Short mmCIF file of C-alpha atoms in Angstrom, two decimals:
data_model
loop_
_atom_site.label_atom_id
_atom_site.label_comp_id
_atom_site.label_asym_id
_atom_site.label_seq_id
_atom_site.Cartn_x
_atom_site.Cartn_y
_atom_site.Cartn_z
CA MET A 1 0.00 0.00 0.00
CA MET A 2 2.82 2.44 0.85
CA ILE A 3 4.38 1.71 -2.56
CA TYR A 4 1.17 2.85 -4.25
CA PHE A 5 1.26 6.12 -2.34
CA SER A 6 4.93 6.61 -3.27
CA ILE A 7 4.42 6.04 -7.01
CA TYR A 8 1.08 7.78 -7.35
CA ARG A 9 2.40 11.25 -8.29
CA ASP A 10 4.69 9.89 -11.01
CA SER A 11 2.00 7.67 -12.56
CA THR A 12 -0.19 8.32 -15.62
CA PRO A 13 -3.78 9.47 -15.02
CA GLU A 14 -5.06 6.01 -15.93
CA LYS A 15 -2.61 4.41 -13.51
CA GLN A 16 -3.54 6.95 -10.81
CA THR A 17 -7.23 6.02 -11.16
CA LEU A 18 -6.34 2.35 -10.72
CA ILE A 19 -4.09 3.10 -7.74
CA LEU A 20 -6.84 5.16 -6.06
CA SER A 21 -9.29 2.27 -6.49
CA GLN A 22 -6.84 -0.19 -4.98
CA LEU A 23 -6.01 2.19 -2.11
CA GLU A 24 -9.69 2.70 -1.30
CA GLU A 25 -10.16 -1.08 -1.26
CA SER A 26 -7.17 -1.38 1.13
CA ILE A 27 -8.64 1.28 3.44
CA HIS A 28 -11.97 -0.58 3.35
CA LEU A 29 -10.20 -3.80 4.44
CA LEU A 30 -8.34 -1.97 7.21
CA ASN A 31 -11.66 -0.65 8.50
CA ILE A 32 -12.87 -4.24 8.75
CA TRP A 33 -9.69 -5.61 10.36
CA ILE A 34 -9.55 -2.81 12.90
CA ARG A 35 -12.80 -4.04 14.47
CA ASN A 36 -11.12 -7.26 15.61
CA ASN A 37 -7.64 -5.90 16.34
CA PRO A 38 -7.64 -2.12 16.76
CA ASP A 39 -4.21 -1.99 18.42
CA HIS A 40 -2.55 -3.66 15.42
CA TYR A 41 -4.31 -1.81 12.60
CA SER A 42 -5.26 1.67 13.90
CA HIS A 43 -1.92 3.33 12.99
CA LYS A 44 -1.99 1.75 9.51
CA LEU A 45 -5.54 2.94 8.84
CA PHE A 46 -4.79 6.52 9.98
CA LEU A 47 -1.59 6.58 7.87
CA ALA A 48 -3.53 5.36 4.81
CA LYS A 49 -6.17 8.05 5.33
CA ALA A 50 -3.44 10.70 5.76
CA GLU A 51 -1.79 9.66 2.49
CA MET A 52 -5.16 9.65 0.76
CA GLY A 53 -5.62 13.20 2.03
CA ARG A 54 -2.22 14.12 0.53
CA ILE A 55 -3.30 12.79 -2.83
CA LYS A 56 -6.59 14.67 -2.70
CA GLY A 57 -4.96 17.85 -1.36
CA ASN A 58 -6.97 17.95 1.88
CA THR A 59 -4.33 19.55 4.17
CA ASN A 60 -6.40 19.65 7.39
CA GLU A 61 -7.36 16.02 7.02
CA VAL A 62 -3.72 15.06 6.38
CA THR A 63 -2.34 16.65 9.57
CA ASP A 64 -5.19 15.21 11.66
CA PHE A 65 -4.70 11.64 10.41
CA PHE A 66 -0.88 11.80 10.58
CA GLY A 67 -1.19 12.93 14.21
CA LYS A 68 -3.59 10.07 15.00
CA ALA A 69 -1.33 7.59 13.21
CA LEU A 70 1.69 8.69 15.28
CA GLN A 71 -0.29 8.49 18.52
CA ALA A 72 -1.53 4.97 17.70
CA ALA A 73 1.96 3.76 16.70
CA LYS A 74 3.49 5.14 19.92
CA LYS A 75 0.76 3.57 22.02
CA GLY A 76 1.37 0.17 20.39
CA GLY A 77 5.16 0.49 20.63
CA PHE A 78 5.61 0.14 16.84
CA ASN A 79 8.92 2.02 16.45
CA HIS A 80 9.38 1.09 12.76
CA TRP A 81 5.89 2.36 11.90
CA GLU A 82 6.52 5.47 13.96
CA GLY A 83 9.61 6.05 11.79
CA ILE A 84 7.66 5.49 8.56
CA ILE A 85 4.84 7.84 9.64
CA ASN A 86 7.30 10.59 10.68
CA GLU A 87 9.13 10.22 7.37
CA ARG A 88 5.89 10.51 5.38
CA PHE A 89 4.86 13.50 7.50
CA TYR A 90 8.28 15.05 6.71
CA LEU A 91 7.60 14.68 2.98
CA PHE A 92 4.18 16.28 3.38
CA TRP A 93 5.63 19.37 5.10
CA GLN A 94 8.32 19.60 2.45
CA GLU A 95 5.57 19.72 -0.15
CA GLN A 96 3.95 22.51 1.88
CA GLY A 97 7.23 24.43 1.80
CA ASN A 98 7.63 24.46 5.59
CA GLU A 99 11.23 23.37 6.05
CA MET A 100 11.29 24.00 9.81
CA ILE A 101 8.43 21.58 10.56
CA ALA A 102 9.70 19.19 7.87
CA LYS A 103 13.12 19.05 9.54
CA TYR A 104 11.50 18.30 12.91
CA TYR A 105 9.65 15.26 11.53
CA TRP A 106 12.75 14.12 9.63
CA LYS A 107 14.68 14.11 12.95
CA GLU A 108 11.75 12.29 14.59
CA ALA A 109 11.86 9.69 11.81
CA TYR A 110 15.62 9.25 12.29
CA SER A 111 15.11 8.88 16.05
CA SER A 112 12.33 6.30 15.57
CA PHE A 113 14.38 4.18 13.17
CA SER A 114 17.33 4.46 15.56
CA ARG A 115 15.23 3.14 18.47
CA TRP A 116 14.04 0.32 16.24
CA GLY A 117 17.67 -0.59 15.56
CA ALA A 118 17.47 0.00 11.80
CA GLY A 119 21.18 0.79 11.33
CA ALA A 120 21.08 0.61 7.53
CA LYS A 121 18.15 3.03 7.38
CA THR A 122 19.74 5.58 9.75
CA SER A 123 23.04 5.34 7.82
CA ALA A 124 21.18 6.03 4.59
CA MET A 125 19.41 8.99 6.19
CA GLU A 126 22.77 10.38 7.41
CA CYS A 127 24.18 10.11 3.87
CA GLN A 128 21.15 11.94 2.47
CA TYR A 129 21.56 14.58 5.17
CA ARG A 130 25.28 15.04 4.36
CA GLU A 131 24.53 15.41 0.65
CA LYS A 132 21.77 17.91 1.32
CA MET A 133 24.06 19.92 3.61
CA ARG A 134 26.82 20.04 0.96
CA GLN A 135 24.32 21.40 -1.57
CA SER A 136 23.07 24.02 0.88
CA ALA A 137 23.81 27.58 -0.23
CA GLY A 138 24.57 28.54 3.37
CA ILE A 139 27.90 26.68 3.48
CA SER A 140 29.02 27.00 -0.17
CA SER A 141 31.65 29.60 0.74
CA LEU A 142 33.33 27.32 3.32
CA SER A 143 36.38 25.23 2.62
CA GLU A 144 35.92 21.48 2.21
CA THR A 145 37.49 20.91 5.60
CA ASN A 146 35.16 23.31 7.36
CA LYS A 147 32.22 21.93 5.41
CA SER A 148 33.08 18.42 6.60
CA ILE A 149 33.50 19.60 10.20
CA LEU A 150 30.16 21.45 10.12
CA ILE A 151 28.34 18.51 8.51
CA GLU A 152 29.76 15.96 10.99
CA ASN A 153 28.84 18.26 13.85
CA GLN A 154 25.27 18.31 12.49
CA ILE A 155 25.31 14.51 12.21
CA ALA A 156 26.61 14.26 15.80
CA GLU A 157 23.77 16.54 16.95
CA LEU A 158 21.32 14.36 15.04
CA ARG A 159 22.62 11.23 16.75
CA ASP A 160 22.60 12.99 20.11
CA TYR A 161 18.99 14.04 19.49
CA ALA A 162 18.07 10.42 18.79
CA LEU A 163 19.85 9.26 21.95
CA GLN A 164 18.12 11.91 24.05
CA LYS A 165 14.79 10.94 22.54
CA GLN A 166 15.49 7.29 23.23
CA ASP A 167 16.52 8.14 26.80
CA ARG A 168 13.28 10.09 27.36
CA ASP A 169 11.26 7.22 25.95
CA LEU A 170 13.04 4.75 28.20
CA ARG A 171 12.43 6.97 31.22
CA ASN A 172 8.76 7.32 30.28
CA LYS A 173 8.47 3.56 29.88
CA ALA A 174 10.21 3.04 33.20
CA GLU A 175 7.83 5.52 34.87
CA ASN A 176 4.88 3.79 33.23
CA HIS A 177 6.17 0.42 34.39
CA LEU A 178 6.67 1.79 37.90
CA GLY A 179 3.15 3.19 37.83
CA GLU A 180 1.81 -0.18 36.65
CA LEU A 181 3.90 -1.93 39.29
CA ALA A 182 2.60 0.43 41.99
CA HIS A 183 -0.96 -0.18 40.79
CA ALA A 184 -0.38 -3.95 40.72
CA THR A 185 1.18 -3.80 44.19
CA LYS A 186 -1.77 -1.81 45.50
CA ARG A 187 -4.17 -4.27 43.92
CA LEU A 188 -2.22 -7.18 45.40
CA ARG A 189 -2.39 -5.59 48.85
CA ILE A 190 -6.13 -5.12 48.43
CA GLU A 191 -6.51 -8.76 47.36
CA ILE A 192 -4.39 -9.93 50.31
CA ALA A 193 -6.47 -7.81 52.68
CA GLU A 194 -9.68 -9.15 51.14
CA ARG A 195 -8.39 -12.70 51.41
CA LYS A 196 -7.38 -12.10 55.00
CA ARG A 197 -10.83 -10.70 55.78
CA ALA A 198 -12.39 -13.73 54.09
CA GLN A 199 -10.19 -16.06 56.16
CA GLU A 200 -11.10 -14.19 59.33
CA GLU A 201 -14.77 -14.43 58.37
CA ILE A 202 -14.39 -18.18 57.80
CA LYS A 203 -12.63 -18.48 61.15
CA ARG A 204 -15.40 -16.48 62.84
CA LYS A 205 -18.07 -18.65 61.21
CA ASN A 206 -16.22 -21.79 62.32
CA GLU A 207 -16.07 -20.47 65.87
CA GLU A 208 -19.80 -19.68 65.71
CA LEU A 209 -20.51 -23.20 64.45
CA GLN A 210 -18.39 -24.68 67.23
CA LEU A 211 -20.27 -22.56 69.75
CA LEU A 212 -23.61 -23.62 68.27
CA ASN A 213 -22.56 -27.27 68.48
CA ALA A 214 -21.45 -26.78 72.07
CA THR A 215 -24.75 -25.02 72.83
CA LYS A 216 -26.71 -27.88 71.28
CA ASP A 217 -24.65 -30.49 73.17
CA LYS A 218 -25.12 -28.59 76.42
CA PHE A 219 -28.85 -28.29 75.85
CA PHE A 220 -29.31 -32.00 75.17
CA SER A 221 -27.08 -32.89 78.12
CA ILE A 222 -29.26 -30.82 80.47
CA ILE A 223 -32.44 -32.36 79.11
CA ALA A 224 -31.05 -35.91 79.15
CA HIS A 225 -29.44 -35.85 82.59
CA ASP A 226 -29.90 -32.75 84.74
CA LEU A 227 -33.62 -32.30 84.12
CA LYS A 228 -34.33 -36.01 84.27
CA SER A 229 -32.71 -36.45 87.69
CA PRO A 230 -35.08 -34.29 89.82
CA PHE A 231 -38.13 -35.76 88.09
CA ASN A 232 -36.88 -39.27 88.81
CA ALA A 233 -36.62 -38.25 92.47
CA ILE A 234 -40.12 -36.76 92.44
CA VAL A 235 -41.66 -39.85 90.81
CA GLY A 236 -39.71 -42.32 92.98
CA PHE A 237 -40.33 -40.61 96.31
CA SER A 238 -44.00 -39.98 95.39
CA ASP A 239 -44.48 -43.74 95.10
CA LEU A 240 -42.76 -44.26 98.44
CA LEU A 241 -44.84 -41.45 99.94
CA LYS A 242 -48.08 -43.25 99.00
CA GLU A 243 -46.87 -46.39 100.78
CA LYS A 244 -45.85 -44.50 103.93
CA ALA A 245 -49.18 -42.61 103.95
CA GLY A 246 -50.95 -45.94 104.26
CA GLU A 247 -48.67 -46.92 107.13
CA GLU A 248 -49.12 -43.48 108.75
CA ASP A 249 -45.35 -43.16 109.09
CA PHE A 250 -45.44 -39.38 109.45
CA GLU A 251 -41.72 -38.93 110.14
CA THR A 252 -40.78 -40.65 106.88
CA ILE A 253 -43.59 -38.82 105.05
CA VAL A 254 -42.11 -35.46 106.10
CA ARG A 255 -38.63 -36.58 105.01
CA TYR A 256 -39.85 -37.81 101.62
CA SER A 257 -41.98 -34.69 101.15
CA THR A 258 -38.89 -32.54 101.74
CA VAL A 259 -36.98 -34.50 99.07
CA ILE A 260 -39.90 -34.09 96.63
CA HIS A 261 -40.16 -30.37 97.46
CA ASN A 262 -36.42 -29.80 96.93
CA SER A 263 -36.44 -31.82 93.68
CA ALA A 264 -39.44 -29.88 92.39
CA ASN A 265 -37.72 -26.56 93.22
CA LYS A 266 -34.57 -27.74 91.48
CA ALA A 267 -36.54 -28.78 88.39
CA MET A 268 -38.44 -25.48 88.41
CA ASN A 269 -35.25 -23.41 88.69
CA LEU A 270 -33.65 -25.44 85.92
CA LEU A 271 -36.67 -25.03 83.65
CA ILE A 272 -36.71 -21.27 84.30
CA ASN A 273 -33.02 -21.05 83.42
CA LEU A 274 -33.56 -23.17 80.30
CA MET A 275 -36.42 -21.00 79.12
CA GLU A 276 -34.52 -17.78 79.77
CA TRP A 277 -31.44 -19.18 78.07
CA ALA A 278 -33.48 -20.33 75.05
CA ARG A 279 -35.09 -16.89 74.79
CA SER A 280 -31.70 -15.18 74.94
CA GLN A 281 -30.30 -17.50 72.25
CA THR A 282 -33.18 -16.81 69.87
CA GLY A 283 -33.16 -13.05 70.51
CA ARG A 284 -36.71 -13.09 71.89
CA MET A 285 -35.80 -11.82 75.34
CA SER A 286 -36.89 -8.22 75.76
CA PHE A 287 -34.47 -5.78 77.34
CA GLN A 288 -36.22 -3.02 79.30
CA PRO A 289 -33.82 -1.13 81.56
CA GLU A 290 -35.27 1.15 84.22
CA GLU A 291 -34.29 2.73 87.53
CA ILE A 292 -34.67 0.10 90.27
CA ASP A 293 -33.69 -0.09 93.93
CA LEU A 294 -31.15 -2.83 94.63
CA ARG A 295 -32.25 -2.86 98.27
CA ASP A 296 -35.79 -3.97 97.26
CA ILE A 297 -34.44 -6.79 95.10
CA LEU A 298 -32.23 -8.14 97.91
CA THR A 299 -35.09 -7.98 100.44
CA GLU A 300 -37.27 -9.99 98.06
CA LEU A 301 -34.54 -12.55 97.36
CA GLU A 302 -33.63 -12.98 101.04
CA GLU A 303 -37.25 -13.93 101.71
CA LEU A 304 -37.33 -16.26 98.70
CA LEU A 305 -34.12 -18.08 99.73
CA SER A 306 -34.78 -18.06 103.48
CA ILE A 307 -35.46 -21.80 103.69
CA SER A 308 -32.23 -22.68 101.85
CA LEU A 309 -30.30 -20.30 104.12
CA GLU A 310 -31.87 -21.82 107.26
CA GLN A 311 -31.16 -25.40 106.14
CA LYS A 312 -27.42 -24.64 106.18
CA SER A 313 -27.55 -22.02 108.96
CA ILE A 314 -25.99 -19.46 106.61
CA SER A 315 -26.15 -15.76 107.45
CA LEU A 316 -26.73 -13.18 104.70
CA GLU A 317 -25.20 -9.74 105.10
CA THR A 318 -25.74 -6.76 102.78
CA ASN A 319 -23.37 -3.85 102.43
CA LEU A 320 -24.95 -1.39 100.00
CA HIS A 321 -24.02 2.10 98.87
CA GLU A 322 -26.25 4.83 100.32
CA ASN A 323 -27.55 5.38 96.78
CA SER A 324 -28.79 1.86 95.98
CA LEU A 325 -30.54 2.85 92.75
CA ILE A 326 -29.28 1.11 89.60
CA TYR A 327 -30.35 1.37 85.97
CA ALA A 328 -31.05 -2.14 84.71
CA ASP A 329 -33.57 -4.66 83.41
CA LYS A 330 -35.27 -5.77 86.63
CA ALA A 331 -36.01 -9.35 85.54
CA MET A 332 -32.46 -9.95 84.28
CA ILE A 333 -30.69 -8.47 87.30
CA ASN A 334 -33.07 -10.32 89.64
CA THR A 335 -32.17 -13.58 87.88
CA VAL A 336 -28.43 -12.88 88.04
CA ILE A 337 -28.38 -12.00 91.77
CA ARG A 338 -30.82 -14.82 92.69
CA ASN A 339 -28.65 -17.41 90.99
CA LEU A 340 -25.41 -16.00 92.39
CA LEU A 341 -26.93 -16.22 95.88
CA SER A 342 -28.17 -19.77 95.19
CA ASN A 343 -24.66 -20.77 94.10
CA ALA A 344 -23.15 -19.12 97.17
CA ILE A 345 -25.54 -21.13 99.39
CA LYS A 346 -24.81 -24.29 97.42
CA PHE A 347 -21.03 -24.05 97.92
CA SER A 348 -21.07 -22.73 101.51
CA ASN A 349 -20.57 -24.99 104.49
CA GLN A 350 -22.93 -25.23 107.45
CA GLY A 351 -22.83 -22.00 109.45
CA GLY A 352 -21.24 -20.07 106.61
CA LYS A 353 -21.62 -16.42 105.68
CA ILE A 354 -22.60 -14.64 102.47
CA ILE A 355 -21.98 -10.94 101.90
CA VAL A 356 -23.64 -8.92 99.13
CA SER A 357 -21.86 -5.61 98.46
CA HIS A 358 -22.64 -2.67 96.26
CA SER A 359 -20.30 0.20 95.38
CA ARG A 360 -20.44 3.03 92.87
CA ASN A 361 -17.90 4.77 90.67
CA GLY A 362 -18.30 7.65 88.28
CA LYS A 363 -19.64 5.40 85.51
CA GLY A 364 -21.90 2.88 87.21
CA SER A 365 -22.25 0.21 89.90
CA GLU A 366 -20.31 -2.87 90.97
CA ILE A 367 -22.19 -5.65 92.79
CA SER A 368 -20.48 -8.64 94.42
CA VAL A 369 -21.64 -11.84 96.12
CA LYS A 370 -19.01 -13.30 98.46
CA ASP A 371 -19.22 -16.66 100.21
CA SER A 372 -17.01 -18.47 102.69
CA GLY A 373 -17.38 -21.83 100.94
CA VAL A 374 -15.13 -24.36 99.28
CA GLY A 375 -13.75 -22.04 96.59
CA ILE A 376 -12.92 -22.80 92.96
CA PRO A 377 -9.64 -24.23 91.59
CA ARG A 378 -7.69 -21.64 89.60
CA SER A 379 -7.76 -23.92 86.53
CA LYS A 380 -11.57 -23.79 86.43
CA ILE A 381 -12.11 -20.04 86.86
CA LYS A 382 -11.43 -19.29 83.19
CA MET A 383 -13.98 -21.94 82.14
CA LEU A 384 -16.84 -20.68 84.30
CA PHE A 385 -18.53 -18.57 81.62
CA ARG A 386 -17.90 -20.85 78.62
CA ILE A 387 -20.62 -23.10 77.29
CA ASP A 388 -18.13 -25.43 75.60
CA GLU A 389 -16.63 -26.35 78.99
CA ASN A 390 -18.34 -28.28 81.77
CA SER A 391 -17.67 -26.16 84.84
CA SER A 392 -20.41 -27.55 87.10
CA THR A 393 -19.39 -29.12 90.44
CA PRO A 394 -21.54 -30.53 93.26
CA GLY A 395 -22.29 -28.37 96.31
CA THR A 396 -21.24 -29.00 99.91
CA ASN A 397 -24.39 -31.10 100.44
CA ASN A 398 -23.83 -32.76 97.06
CA GLU A 399 -26.26 -30.37 95.34
CA LYS A 400 -26.15 -30.87 91.57
CA GLY A 401 -25.88 -28.11 88.97
CA THR A 402 -25.54 -27.67 85.20
CA GLY A 403 -23.17 -24.72 84.81
CA LEU A 404 -25.81 -23.14 82.60
CA GLY A 405 -26.61 -20.36 85.06
CA LEU A 406 -23.23 -18.63 84.86
CA ILE A 407 -23.40 -18.61 81.05
CA LEU A 408 -26.87 -17.09 81.23
CA TYR A 409 -25.77 -14.43 83.74
CA LYS A 410 -22.89 -13.41 81.49
CA GLU A 411 -25.26 -12.90 78.57
CA PHE A 412 -27.55 -10.77 80.74
CA ILE A 413 -24.67 -8.62 81.99
CA ASP A 414 -23.30 -8.30 78.43
CA LYS A 415 -26.74 -7.07 77.43
CA HIS A 416 -26.31 -4.21 79.93
CA GLY A 417 -22.90 -3.33 78.51
CA GLY A 418 -21.18 -4.56 81.69
CA ARG A 419 -18.97 -7.47 82.63
CA ILE A 420 -18.91 -10.35 85.13
CA TRP A 421 -15.93 -12.11 86.68
CA ALA A 422 -14.94 -14.26 89.65
CA ASP A 423 -12.17 -14.31 92.28
CA SER A 424 -11.63 -17.43 94.32
CA ARG A 425 -9.22 -19.38 96.47
CA GLU A 426 -9.72 -23.04 97.10
CA GLY A 427 -10.85 -23.65 100.66
CA GLU A 428 -11.44 -19.93 101.35
CA GLY A 429 -14.53 -19.12 99.29
CA SER A 430 -15.44 -17.22 96.12
CA THR A 431 -16.50 -13.74 95.13
CA PHE A 432 -18.54 -13.18 91.99
CA ARG A 433 -18.64 -9.59 90.78
CA PHE A 434 -20.43 -7.81 87.98
CA SER A 435 -20.43 -4.19 86.90
CA ILE A 436 -23.09 -2.33 84.93
CA PRO A 437 -23.03 1.27 83.69
CA ASP A 438 -25.56 3.87 84.76
CA GLN A 439 -26.79 3.95 81.16
CA PRO A 440 -26.47 0.63 79.25
CA ARG A 441 -24.45 0.93 76.03
#
């Protein structure tokens, strides 16, 4: 195609008509090919359109398409085509009589061919340049020696221009590569962070599944063993009670009735805890904090637990702040303190002592239940509030428990935005503390 453009001007009118037809067909094909591979054919199409503009004398169209052809060749890294386009652009400006612009594109063509490594082409261009310089009227008065020095200096400048151009291009490519590398590095960091988040999410989900499995196992264990035991006692001693009623053995009847009463209370407390726990797990437990008096709650609980306290001759002492008002959900806090007191009674020896204390700081209240019982081994303290660990131990009168209560209390205190913890020494007793803010978070 470029040969046709080169020979067009020296051809006969008939030949020119044929060449134009063939060139238009070539441009039509390039328009088709460019749809599938624009990067490979864009510069060729724009060059063909520029040359067609030269033939037809459309100057504005020529400069526009030459510019687009150069841009496309540079973008694709086609140095040889960049050289060809610059050289054709040089010829166009020569035809326009603008030697200054023509010289610029000739130097650009030389630089492009030099970057491509076309040594024969650049040597030929240097020879043409030398010959043109010798024929220049501006140096005709110089001696041959001075002419040669001037021409070689011009050639050296030309080569230096090409080297500088090549150096700029290399720097631009390096900067582009650095930019691409920085972008790729940033993207890699984002992908690593996303992968890390995904792994953390998987880990969190696994932990949730493990907790759900532990919850399920705990639930079935309570139903299968802990809830079954008091009902077995109730059924068994009820049968015995019927027999003793017929014999009018009142002493044994009272003893069996006490066992049935205690078993029924145990089953009731366990069922209450199970229901409250189930409600908390399913999110159906309402949370309605209000201003309540801790003194009223303790008075109510002391009356409720009076029989259990009397059975073990345990004294209950309260040491409350003068301002005993707290901001909490009454049902939840009542459950927490009631169960902490029940545990304290359970693990206290005959004649023991339980102290309930209440103190205030600038942010809220701290409530503690201290007993003088058997204490808790240090190894078990960390497991007290975990459902996946069995932390239940029998009381001093062999009272049985499930360990469910402490887990439930922790959830209630968490609901208030507080925390619960325990201090204990084996053989000296335990202190369970919880803190709640004045306004739940």
